[in-house]
Coordinates of C-alpha atoms in Angstrom, one line a residue:
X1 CA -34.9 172.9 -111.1
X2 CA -34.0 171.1 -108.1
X3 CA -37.0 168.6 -108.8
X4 CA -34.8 167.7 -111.1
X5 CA -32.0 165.9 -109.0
X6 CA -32.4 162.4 -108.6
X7 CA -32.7 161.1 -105.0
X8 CA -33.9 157.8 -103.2
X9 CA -37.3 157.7 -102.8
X10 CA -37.2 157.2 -98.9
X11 CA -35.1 160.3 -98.5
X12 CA -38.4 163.0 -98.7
X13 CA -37.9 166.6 -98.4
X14 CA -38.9 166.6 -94.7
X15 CA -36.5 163.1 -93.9
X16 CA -34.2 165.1 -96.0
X17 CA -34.2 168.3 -94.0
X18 CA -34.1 166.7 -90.8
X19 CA -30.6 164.4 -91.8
X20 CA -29.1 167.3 -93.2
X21 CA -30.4 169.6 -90.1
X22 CA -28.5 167.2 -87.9
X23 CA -25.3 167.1 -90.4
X24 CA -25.0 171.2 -90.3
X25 CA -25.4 171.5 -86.1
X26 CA -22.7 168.6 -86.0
X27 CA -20.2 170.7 -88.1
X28 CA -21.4 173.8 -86.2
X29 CA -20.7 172.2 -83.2
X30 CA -17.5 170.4 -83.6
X31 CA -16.1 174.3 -84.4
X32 CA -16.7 175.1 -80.8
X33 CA -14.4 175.7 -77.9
X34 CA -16.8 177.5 -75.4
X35 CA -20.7 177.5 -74.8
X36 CA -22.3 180.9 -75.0
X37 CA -23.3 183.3 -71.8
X38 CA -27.1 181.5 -71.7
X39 CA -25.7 178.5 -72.1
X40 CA -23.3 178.4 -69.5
X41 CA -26.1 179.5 -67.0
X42 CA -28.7 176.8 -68.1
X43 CA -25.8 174.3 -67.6
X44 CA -24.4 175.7 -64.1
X45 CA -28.4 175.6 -63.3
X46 CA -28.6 171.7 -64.3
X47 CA -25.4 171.2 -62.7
X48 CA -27.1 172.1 -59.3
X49 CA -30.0 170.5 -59.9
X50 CA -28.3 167.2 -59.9
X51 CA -26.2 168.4 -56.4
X52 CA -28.9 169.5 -54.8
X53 CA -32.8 169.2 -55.2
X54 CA -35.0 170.4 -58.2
X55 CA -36.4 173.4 -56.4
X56 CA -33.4 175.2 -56.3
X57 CA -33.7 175.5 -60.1
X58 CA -36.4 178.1 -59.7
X59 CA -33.9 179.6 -57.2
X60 CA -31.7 180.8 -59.9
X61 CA -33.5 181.2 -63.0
X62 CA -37.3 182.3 -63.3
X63 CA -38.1 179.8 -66.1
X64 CA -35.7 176.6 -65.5
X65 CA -37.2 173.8 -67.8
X66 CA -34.9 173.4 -69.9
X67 CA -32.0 173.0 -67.6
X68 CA -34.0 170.7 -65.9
X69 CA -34.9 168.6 -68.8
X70 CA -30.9 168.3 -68.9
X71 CA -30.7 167.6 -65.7
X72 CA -33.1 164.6 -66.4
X73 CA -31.3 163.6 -69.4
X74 CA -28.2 163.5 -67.2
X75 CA -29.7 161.3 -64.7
X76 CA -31.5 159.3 -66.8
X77 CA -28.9 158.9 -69.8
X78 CA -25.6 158.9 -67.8
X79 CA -24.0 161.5 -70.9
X80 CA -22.6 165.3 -70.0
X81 CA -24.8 168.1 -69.2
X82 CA -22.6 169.8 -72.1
X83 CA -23.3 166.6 -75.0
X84 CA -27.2 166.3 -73.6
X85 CA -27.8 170.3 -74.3
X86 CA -25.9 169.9 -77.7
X87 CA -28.3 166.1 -78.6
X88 CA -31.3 168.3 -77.6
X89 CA -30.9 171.6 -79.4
X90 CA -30.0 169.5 -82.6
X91 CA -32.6 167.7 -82.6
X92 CA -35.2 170.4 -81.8
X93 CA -33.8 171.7 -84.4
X94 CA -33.8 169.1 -87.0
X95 CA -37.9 168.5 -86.2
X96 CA -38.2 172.0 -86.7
X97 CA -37.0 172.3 -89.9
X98 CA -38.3 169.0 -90.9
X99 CA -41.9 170.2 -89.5
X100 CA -41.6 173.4 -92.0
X101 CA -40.8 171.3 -94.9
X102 CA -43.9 169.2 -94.4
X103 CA -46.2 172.5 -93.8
X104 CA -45.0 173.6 -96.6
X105 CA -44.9 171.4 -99.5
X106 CA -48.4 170.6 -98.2
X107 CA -49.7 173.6 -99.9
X108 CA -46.6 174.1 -102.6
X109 CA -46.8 171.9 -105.4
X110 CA -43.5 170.4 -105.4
X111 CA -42.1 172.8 -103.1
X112 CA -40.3 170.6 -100.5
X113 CA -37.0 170.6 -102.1
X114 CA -37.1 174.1 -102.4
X115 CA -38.7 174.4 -98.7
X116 CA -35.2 172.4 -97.8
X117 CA -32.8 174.6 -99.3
X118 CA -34.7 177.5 -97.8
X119 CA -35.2 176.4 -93.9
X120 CA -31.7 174.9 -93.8
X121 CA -29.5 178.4 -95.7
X122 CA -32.0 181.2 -94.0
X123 CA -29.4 182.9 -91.5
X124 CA -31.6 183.7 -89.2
X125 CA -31.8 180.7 -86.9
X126 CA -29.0 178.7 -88.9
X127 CA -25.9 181.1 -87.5
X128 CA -27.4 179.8 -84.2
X129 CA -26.7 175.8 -84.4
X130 CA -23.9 175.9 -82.3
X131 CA -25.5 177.4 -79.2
X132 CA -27.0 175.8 -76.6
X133 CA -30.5 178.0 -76.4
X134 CA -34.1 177.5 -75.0
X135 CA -35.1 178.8 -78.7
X136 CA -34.5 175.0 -80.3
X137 CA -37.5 173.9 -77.9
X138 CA -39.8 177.0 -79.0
X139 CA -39.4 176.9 -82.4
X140 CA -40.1 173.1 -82.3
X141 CA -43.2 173.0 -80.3
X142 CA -44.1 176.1 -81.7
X143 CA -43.5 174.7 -85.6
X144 CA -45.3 171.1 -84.6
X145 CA -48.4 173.4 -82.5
X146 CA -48.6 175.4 -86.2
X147 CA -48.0 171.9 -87.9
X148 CA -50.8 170.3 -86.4
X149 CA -53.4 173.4 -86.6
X150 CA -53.3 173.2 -90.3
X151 CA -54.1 169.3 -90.0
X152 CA -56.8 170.4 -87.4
X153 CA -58.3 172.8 -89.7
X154 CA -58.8 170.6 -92.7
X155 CA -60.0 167.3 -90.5
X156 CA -61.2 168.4 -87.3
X157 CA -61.9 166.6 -84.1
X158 CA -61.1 166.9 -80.5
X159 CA -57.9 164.6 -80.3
X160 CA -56.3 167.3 -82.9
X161 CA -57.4 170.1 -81.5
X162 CA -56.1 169.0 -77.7
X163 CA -52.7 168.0 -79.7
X164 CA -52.4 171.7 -80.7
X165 CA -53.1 173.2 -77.0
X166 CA -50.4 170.3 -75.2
X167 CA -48.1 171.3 -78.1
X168 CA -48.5 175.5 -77.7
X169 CA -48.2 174.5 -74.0
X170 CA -44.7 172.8 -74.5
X171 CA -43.4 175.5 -76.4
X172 CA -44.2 177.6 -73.6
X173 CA -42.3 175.7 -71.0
X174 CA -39.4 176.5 -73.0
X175 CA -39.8 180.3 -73.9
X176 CA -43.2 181.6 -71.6
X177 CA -44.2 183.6 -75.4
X178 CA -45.1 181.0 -76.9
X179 CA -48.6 181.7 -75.2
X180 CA -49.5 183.6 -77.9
X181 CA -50.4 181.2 -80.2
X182 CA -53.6 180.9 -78.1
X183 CA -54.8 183.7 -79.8
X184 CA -53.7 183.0 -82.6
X185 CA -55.8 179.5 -82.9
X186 CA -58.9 181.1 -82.3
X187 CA -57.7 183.8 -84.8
X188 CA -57.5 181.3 -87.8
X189 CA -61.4 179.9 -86.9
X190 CA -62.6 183.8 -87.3
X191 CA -63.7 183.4 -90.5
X192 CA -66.4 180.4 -89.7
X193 CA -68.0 182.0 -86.7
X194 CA -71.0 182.1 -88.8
X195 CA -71.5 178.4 -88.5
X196 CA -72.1 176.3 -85.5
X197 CA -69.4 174.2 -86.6
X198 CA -67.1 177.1 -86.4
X199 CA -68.4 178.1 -82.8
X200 CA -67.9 174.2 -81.9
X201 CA -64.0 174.6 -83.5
X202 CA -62.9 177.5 -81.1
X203 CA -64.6 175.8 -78.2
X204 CA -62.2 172.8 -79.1
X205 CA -59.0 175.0 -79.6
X206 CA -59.6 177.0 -76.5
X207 CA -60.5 174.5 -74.1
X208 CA -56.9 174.0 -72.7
X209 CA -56.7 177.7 -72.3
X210 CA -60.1 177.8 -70.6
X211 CA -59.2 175.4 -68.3
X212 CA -56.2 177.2 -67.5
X213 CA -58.2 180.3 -66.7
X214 CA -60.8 178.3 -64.7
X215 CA -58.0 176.8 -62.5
X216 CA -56.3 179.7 -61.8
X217 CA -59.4 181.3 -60.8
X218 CA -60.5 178.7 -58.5
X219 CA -57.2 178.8 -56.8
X220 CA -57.5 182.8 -56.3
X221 CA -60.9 182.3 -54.4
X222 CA -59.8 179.4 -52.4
X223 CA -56.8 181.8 -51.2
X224 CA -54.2 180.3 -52.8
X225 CA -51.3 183.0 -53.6
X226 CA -50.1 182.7 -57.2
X227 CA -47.3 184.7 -58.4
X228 CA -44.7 183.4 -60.7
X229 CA -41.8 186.5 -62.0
X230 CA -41.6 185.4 -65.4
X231 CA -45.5 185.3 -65.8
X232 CA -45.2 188.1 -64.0
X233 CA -42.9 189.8 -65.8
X234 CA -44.8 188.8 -69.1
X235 CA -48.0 190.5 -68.0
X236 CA -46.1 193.6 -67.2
X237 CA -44.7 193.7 -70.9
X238 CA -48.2 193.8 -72.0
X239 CA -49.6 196.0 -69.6
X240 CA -51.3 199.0 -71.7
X241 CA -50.3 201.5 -69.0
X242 CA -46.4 200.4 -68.7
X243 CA -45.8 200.7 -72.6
X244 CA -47.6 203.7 -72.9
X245 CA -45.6 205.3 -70.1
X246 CA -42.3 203.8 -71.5
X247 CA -43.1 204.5 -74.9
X248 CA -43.6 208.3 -73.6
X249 CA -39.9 208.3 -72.0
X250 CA -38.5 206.9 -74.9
X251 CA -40.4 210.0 -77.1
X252 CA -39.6 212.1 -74.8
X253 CA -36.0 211.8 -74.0
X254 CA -35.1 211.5 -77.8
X255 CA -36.9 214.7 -78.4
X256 CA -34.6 216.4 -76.1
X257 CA -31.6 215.0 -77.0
X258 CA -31.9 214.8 -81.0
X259 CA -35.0 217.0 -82.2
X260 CA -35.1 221.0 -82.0
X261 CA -38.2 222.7 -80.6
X262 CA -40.3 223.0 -83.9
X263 CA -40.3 219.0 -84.3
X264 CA -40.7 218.0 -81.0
X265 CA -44.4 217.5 -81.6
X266 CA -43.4 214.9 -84.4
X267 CA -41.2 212.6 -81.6
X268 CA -43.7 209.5 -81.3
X269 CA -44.3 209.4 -85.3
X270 CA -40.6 209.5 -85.7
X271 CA -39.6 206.8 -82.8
X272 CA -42.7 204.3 -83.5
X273 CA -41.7 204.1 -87.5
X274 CA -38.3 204.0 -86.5
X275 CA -38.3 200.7 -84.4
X276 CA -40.9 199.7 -86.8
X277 CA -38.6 200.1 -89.7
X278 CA -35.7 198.7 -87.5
X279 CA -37.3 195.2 -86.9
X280 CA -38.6 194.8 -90.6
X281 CA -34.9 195.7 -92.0
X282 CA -33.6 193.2 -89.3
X283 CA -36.7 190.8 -90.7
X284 CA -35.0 191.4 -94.4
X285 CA -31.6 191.1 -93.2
X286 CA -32.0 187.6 -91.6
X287 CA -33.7 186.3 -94.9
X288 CA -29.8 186.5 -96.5
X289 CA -30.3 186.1 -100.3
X290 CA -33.8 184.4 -100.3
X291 CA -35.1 188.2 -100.1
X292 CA -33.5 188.8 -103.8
X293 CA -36.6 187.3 -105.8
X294 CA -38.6 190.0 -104.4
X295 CA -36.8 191.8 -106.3
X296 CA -39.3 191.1 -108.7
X297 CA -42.6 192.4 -108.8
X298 CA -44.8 188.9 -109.6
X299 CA -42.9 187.5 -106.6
X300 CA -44.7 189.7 -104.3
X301 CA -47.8 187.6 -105.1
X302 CA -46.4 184.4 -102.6
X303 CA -47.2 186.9 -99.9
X304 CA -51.1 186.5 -100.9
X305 CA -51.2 183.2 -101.2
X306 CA -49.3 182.7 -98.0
X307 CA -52.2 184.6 -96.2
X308 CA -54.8 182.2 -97.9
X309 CA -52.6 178.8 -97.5
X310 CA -50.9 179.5 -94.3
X311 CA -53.1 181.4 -92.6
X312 CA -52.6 180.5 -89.2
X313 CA -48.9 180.7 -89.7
X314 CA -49.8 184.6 -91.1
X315 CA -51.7 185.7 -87.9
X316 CA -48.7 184.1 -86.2
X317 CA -46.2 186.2 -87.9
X318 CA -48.6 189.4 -87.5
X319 CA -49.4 188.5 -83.5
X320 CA -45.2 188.6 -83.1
X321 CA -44.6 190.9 -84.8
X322 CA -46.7 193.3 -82.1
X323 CA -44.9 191.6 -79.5
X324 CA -41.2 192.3 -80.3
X325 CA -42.5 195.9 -81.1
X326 CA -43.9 196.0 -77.7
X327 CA -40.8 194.2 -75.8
X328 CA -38.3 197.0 -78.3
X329 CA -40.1 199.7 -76.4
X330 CA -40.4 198.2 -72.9
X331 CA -36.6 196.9 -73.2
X332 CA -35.2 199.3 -75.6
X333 CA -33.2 196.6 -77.4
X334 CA -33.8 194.2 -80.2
X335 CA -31.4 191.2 -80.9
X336 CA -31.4 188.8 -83.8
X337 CA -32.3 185.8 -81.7
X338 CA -35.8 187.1 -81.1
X339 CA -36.4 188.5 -84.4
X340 CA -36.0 184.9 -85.7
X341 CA -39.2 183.2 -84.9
X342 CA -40.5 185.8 -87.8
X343 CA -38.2 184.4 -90.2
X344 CA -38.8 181.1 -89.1
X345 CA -42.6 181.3 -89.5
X346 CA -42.3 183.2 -93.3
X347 CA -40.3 179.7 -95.0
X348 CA -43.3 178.8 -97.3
X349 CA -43.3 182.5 -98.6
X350 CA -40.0 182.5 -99.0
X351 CA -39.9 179.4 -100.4
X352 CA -43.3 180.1 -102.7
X353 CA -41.2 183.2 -103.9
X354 CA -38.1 181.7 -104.7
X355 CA -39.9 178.7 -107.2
X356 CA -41.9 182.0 -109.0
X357 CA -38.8 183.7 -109.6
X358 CA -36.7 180.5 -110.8
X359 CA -39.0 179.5 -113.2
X360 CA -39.3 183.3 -114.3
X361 CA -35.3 183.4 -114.4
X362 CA -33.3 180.1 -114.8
X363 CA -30.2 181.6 -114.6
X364 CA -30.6 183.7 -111.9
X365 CA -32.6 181.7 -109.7
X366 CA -29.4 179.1 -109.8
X367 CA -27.4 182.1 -109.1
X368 CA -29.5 182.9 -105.5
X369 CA -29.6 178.9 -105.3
X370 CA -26.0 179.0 -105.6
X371 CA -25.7 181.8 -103.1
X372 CA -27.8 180.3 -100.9
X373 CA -25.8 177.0 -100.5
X374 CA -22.8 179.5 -99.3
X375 CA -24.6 181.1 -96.7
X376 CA -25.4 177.7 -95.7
X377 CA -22.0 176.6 -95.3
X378 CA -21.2 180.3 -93.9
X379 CA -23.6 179.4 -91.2
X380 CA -21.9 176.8 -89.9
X381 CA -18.3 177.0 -90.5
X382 CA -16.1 179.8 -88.4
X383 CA -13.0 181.1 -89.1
X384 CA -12.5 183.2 -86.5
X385 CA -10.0 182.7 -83.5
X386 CA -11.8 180.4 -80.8
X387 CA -11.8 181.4 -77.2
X388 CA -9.1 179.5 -76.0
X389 CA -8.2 182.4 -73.8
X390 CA -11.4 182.1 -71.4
X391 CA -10.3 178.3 -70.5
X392 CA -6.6 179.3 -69.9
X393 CA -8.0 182.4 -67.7
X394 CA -10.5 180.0 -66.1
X395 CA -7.7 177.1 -65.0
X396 CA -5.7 179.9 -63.9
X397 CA -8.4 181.6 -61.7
X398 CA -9.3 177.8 -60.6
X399 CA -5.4 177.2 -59.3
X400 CA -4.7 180.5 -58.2
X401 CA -7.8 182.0 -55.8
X402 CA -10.3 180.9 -53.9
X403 CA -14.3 180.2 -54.2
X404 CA -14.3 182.5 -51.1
X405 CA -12.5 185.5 -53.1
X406 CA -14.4 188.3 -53.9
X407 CA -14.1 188.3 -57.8
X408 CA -15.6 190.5 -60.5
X409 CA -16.4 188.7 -63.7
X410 CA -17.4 190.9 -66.6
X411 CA -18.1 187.6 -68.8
X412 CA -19.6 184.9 -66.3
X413 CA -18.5 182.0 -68.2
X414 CA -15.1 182.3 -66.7
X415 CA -17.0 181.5 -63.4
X416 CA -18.4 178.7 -65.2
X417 CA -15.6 177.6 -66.7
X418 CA -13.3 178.0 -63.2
X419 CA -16.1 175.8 -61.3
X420 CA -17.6 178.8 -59.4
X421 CA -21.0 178.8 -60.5
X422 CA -22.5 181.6 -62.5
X423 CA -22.8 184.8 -60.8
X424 CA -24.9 187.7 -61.3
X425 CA -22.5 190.6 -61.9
X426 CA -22.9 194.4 -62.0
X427 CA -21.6 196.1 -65.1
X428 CA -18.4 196.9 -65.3
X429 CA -18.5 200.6 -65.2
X430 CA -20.6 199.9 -61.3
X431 CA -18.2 197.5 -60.2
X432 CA -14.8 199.5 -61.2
X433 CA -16.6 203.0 -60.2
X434 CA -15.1 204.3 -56.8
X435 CA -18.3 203.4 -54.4
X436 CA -17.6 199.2 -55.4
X437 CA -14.1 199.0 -56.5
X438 CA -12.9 197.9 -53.0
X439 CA -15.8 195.2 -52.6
X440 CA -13.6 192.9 -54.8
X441 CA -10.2 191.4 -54.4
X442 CA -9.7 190.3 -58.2
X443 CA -11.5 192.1 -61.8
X444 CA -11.5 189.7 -64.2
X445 CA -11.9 191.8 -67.6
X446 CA -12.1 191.0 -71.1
X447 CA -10.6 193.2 -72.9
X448 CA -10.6 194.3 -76.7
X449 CA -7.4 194.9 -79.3
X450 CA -6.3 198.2 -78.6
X451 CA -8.4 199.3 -75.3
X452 CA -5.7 200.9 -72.8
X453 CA -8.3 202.5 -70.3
X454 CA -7.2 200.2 -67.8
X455 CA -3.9 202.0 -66.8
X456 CA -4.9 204.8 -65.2
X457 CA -7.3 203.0 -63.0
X458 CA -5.5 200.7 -62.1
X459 CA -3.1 203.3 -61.1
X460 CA -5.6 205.5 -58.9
X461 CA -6.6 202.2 -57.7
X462 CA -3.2 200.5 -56.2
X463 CA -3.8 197.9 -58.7
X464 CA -1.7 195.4 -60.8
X465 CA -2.2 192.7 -63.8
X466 CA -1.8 189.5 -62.3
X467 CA -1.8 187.4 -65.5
X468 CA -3.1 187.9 -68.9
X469 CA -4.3 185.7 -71.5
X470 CA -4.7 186.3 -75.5
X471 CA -6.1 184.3 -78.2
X472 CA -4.9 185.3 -82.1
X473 CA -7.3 187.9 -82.6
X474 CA -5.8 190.0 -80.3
X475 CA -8.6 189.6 -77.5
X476 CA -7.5 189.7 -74.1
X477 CA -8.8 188.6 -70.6
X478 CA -6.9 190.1 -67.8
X479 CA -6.6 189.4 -63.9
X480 CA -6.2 192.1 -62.3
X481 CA -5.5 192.5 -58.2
X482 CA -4.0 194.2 -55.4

């Protein structure tokens, strides 16, 4: 069906995917007024980086290579920290969806049209071109690390096999989880540990790692102290003891609160298959209308070649899979951003399982095409009111008080955006609560349509709104003061 369209023969499905990758983040990104909450402290981060020295990076943020890749870009290129993170996080992105294409049609007879239509509609990372996120970096590294394994299987030799490792370990410089493809290398060699050759394969894919460990080791019994929080941080998230412990809370707590007496026993089976259940529908529901030819029965049969083709990609899935399971218990939240990478790393089933069920169904298979073109398009393109209010609010807070000022941001983009860095703030219930309200001069609050539990706070409080600004949804921020 779409093998059908005639295109120039330089444009291939991966060249194709990465054009149009860069076409969509361009149209996502011209809709934008203001960067989002992460990206507003990776650029404050950059910003002092170039005023000051590299190490204060690690000063402020536990992880800081990708603010200071923009702060290197900056130096180096001479253009915005704002225009570099935008250049970088679409072109991550573009390779990314170009790398999937190419894994994909690989194994898929004449699937990388079909692989296009797929990696550049799926919601799940799509919705997300217009942020400025350390994600574009991990799923790129991540995609090229998987990208390169398969290539590795199928030739061999050290050169690819040290390609994979330096790629895994770039990934991790962006998000610290990428790590886990480690085991998942020597995962996909399992199968020809009956061999020599297959003992001389996970030698080659683990060397990096083993060096790693060696390293460290000699570093621990020549005295050296090495603690970094985010590794730190990591290794607590995987701790058997913590989740267990959490995991017992989290039982425990919803047993008093929603279960009588005679079910409490059945609290665990009930919370485990319940965030189990939560991240798979979250899975389905990033997937948007490519889930709909699973609809039919046949279809289901991608999902066992994808386990024979894509193997390492399948252990990949599996491996994170367990992890946000693990991080939903230790952090008792799930977002959409993390569930992603899943998404991300299913394309050639999703794509195997959308040919089956056109071929099966003409019609309806240009009806999910169809569909899947407007999510595409949906992805990008915003309607809704901009926040035009946070940069009025910000220029007034600029003019109007101090850097010195004691000021209470709920949303620390208006910092950002009022040159005053970007502070770590206590929620707003601690900061407006009796014990703290004094500690600041000025609450700057965003508020919703139709929230007027301000009043009578302000009122017990001596307090006054200093200046208000609105966008056309409705949504407010408000200054307030003494």
């Amino acid at each position: 069906m779409l093998n059908t369209v005639k295109l120039p023969k330089w444009l291939s499905p991966p060249r194709m995917a990465f054009l149009a990758s860069l076409l969509l983040s361009l149209i996502a990104v011209a809709g934008t007024v203001t960067v989002g909450k992460d990206a507003a402290r990776y650029l404050y981060i950059s910003q002092e980086v170039i005023r000051q020295t590299p190490a204060v990076a690690f000063e402020l943020f536990t992880w800081p290579w990708f603010s200071l890749l923009l702060a290197i870009t900056h130096h180096v290129s001479g253009v915005s920290l704002e225009l570099a993170a935008y250049l970088w996080c679409a072109f991550l992105m573009a390779g990314t969806c170009a790398l999937l294409v190419s894994i994909t049609q690989r194994y898929v007879t004449d699937g990388g049209y079909w692989a296009c239509l797929v990696v550049l509609s799926i919601p799940a990372f799509n919705h997300l071109r217009s942020d400025i996120i350390r994600e574009f970096g991990f799923w790129f590294f991540c995609a090229l690390a998987l990208w390169l394994m398969l290539s590795w299987l199928e030739r061999g030799g050290w050169l690819r096999a040290t390609l994979v490792q330096l790629a895994v370990a770039m990934a991790a410089l962006f998000r610290i989880e990428a790590v886990f493809l480690f085991p998942v290398l020597a995962l996909s060699v399992l199968g020809d540990l009956n061999t020599r050759q297959g003992w001389l394969k996970l030698f080659q894919i683990t060397l990096f790692l083993l060096a790693v460990i060696m390293t460290v080791l000699f570093l621990l019994i020549s005295g050296y102290t090495l603690s970094q929080p985010r590794v730190d941080y990591v290794a607590s998230l995987i701790d058997p003891r913590i989740f267990l412990e959490r995991f017992n809370l989290m039982t425990g707590k919803f047993a008093e609160v929603a279960l009588e007496k005679y079910s409490k026993d059945d609290a665990r089976e009930i919370v485990f298959f319940g965030l189990l259940l939560t991240l798979i529908t979250k899975f389905i529901a990033l997937c948007g209308p490519l889930t709909l030819p699973f609809l039919y029965r046949p279809t289901w049969r991608a999902v066992t070649d994808y386990w024979r083709q894509f193997r390492p990609l399948a252990w990949a899935w599996l491996l994170y899979f367990c992890m946000l399971l693990i991080f939903f218990v230790q952090e008792r939240f799930i977002n959409s951003r993390y569930v992603s990478f899943l998404n991300l790393l299913a394309v050639p089933v999703l794509t195997m399982a959308l040919i089956s069920f056109a071929k099966r169904f003409p019609r309806l298979g240009k009806m999910v095409i169809i569909l899947a073109l407007l999510v595409m398009l949906h992805n990008v393109v915003s309607f809704n009111p901009k926040k035009t209010h946070y940069l009025e609010a910000a220029a007034w807070l600029s003019q109007n008080t101090s850097p010195a000022d004691a000021i209470f941001y709920e949303d620390s983009r208006l910092a950002y955006y009022a040159g005053r860095g970007y502070p770590s703030m206590p929620t707003r219930a601690e900061a407006m609560s009796p014990e703290h309200a004094r500690d600041f001069r000025y609450f700057v609050l965003t508020i919703k349509p139709g929230d007027t539990s301000l009043q009578i706070w302000m009122t017990e409080q001596h307090k006054q709104v200093l200046s208000q600004f609105e966008n056309r949804r409705g949504e407010r921020v408000v200054i307030i003061g003494d």
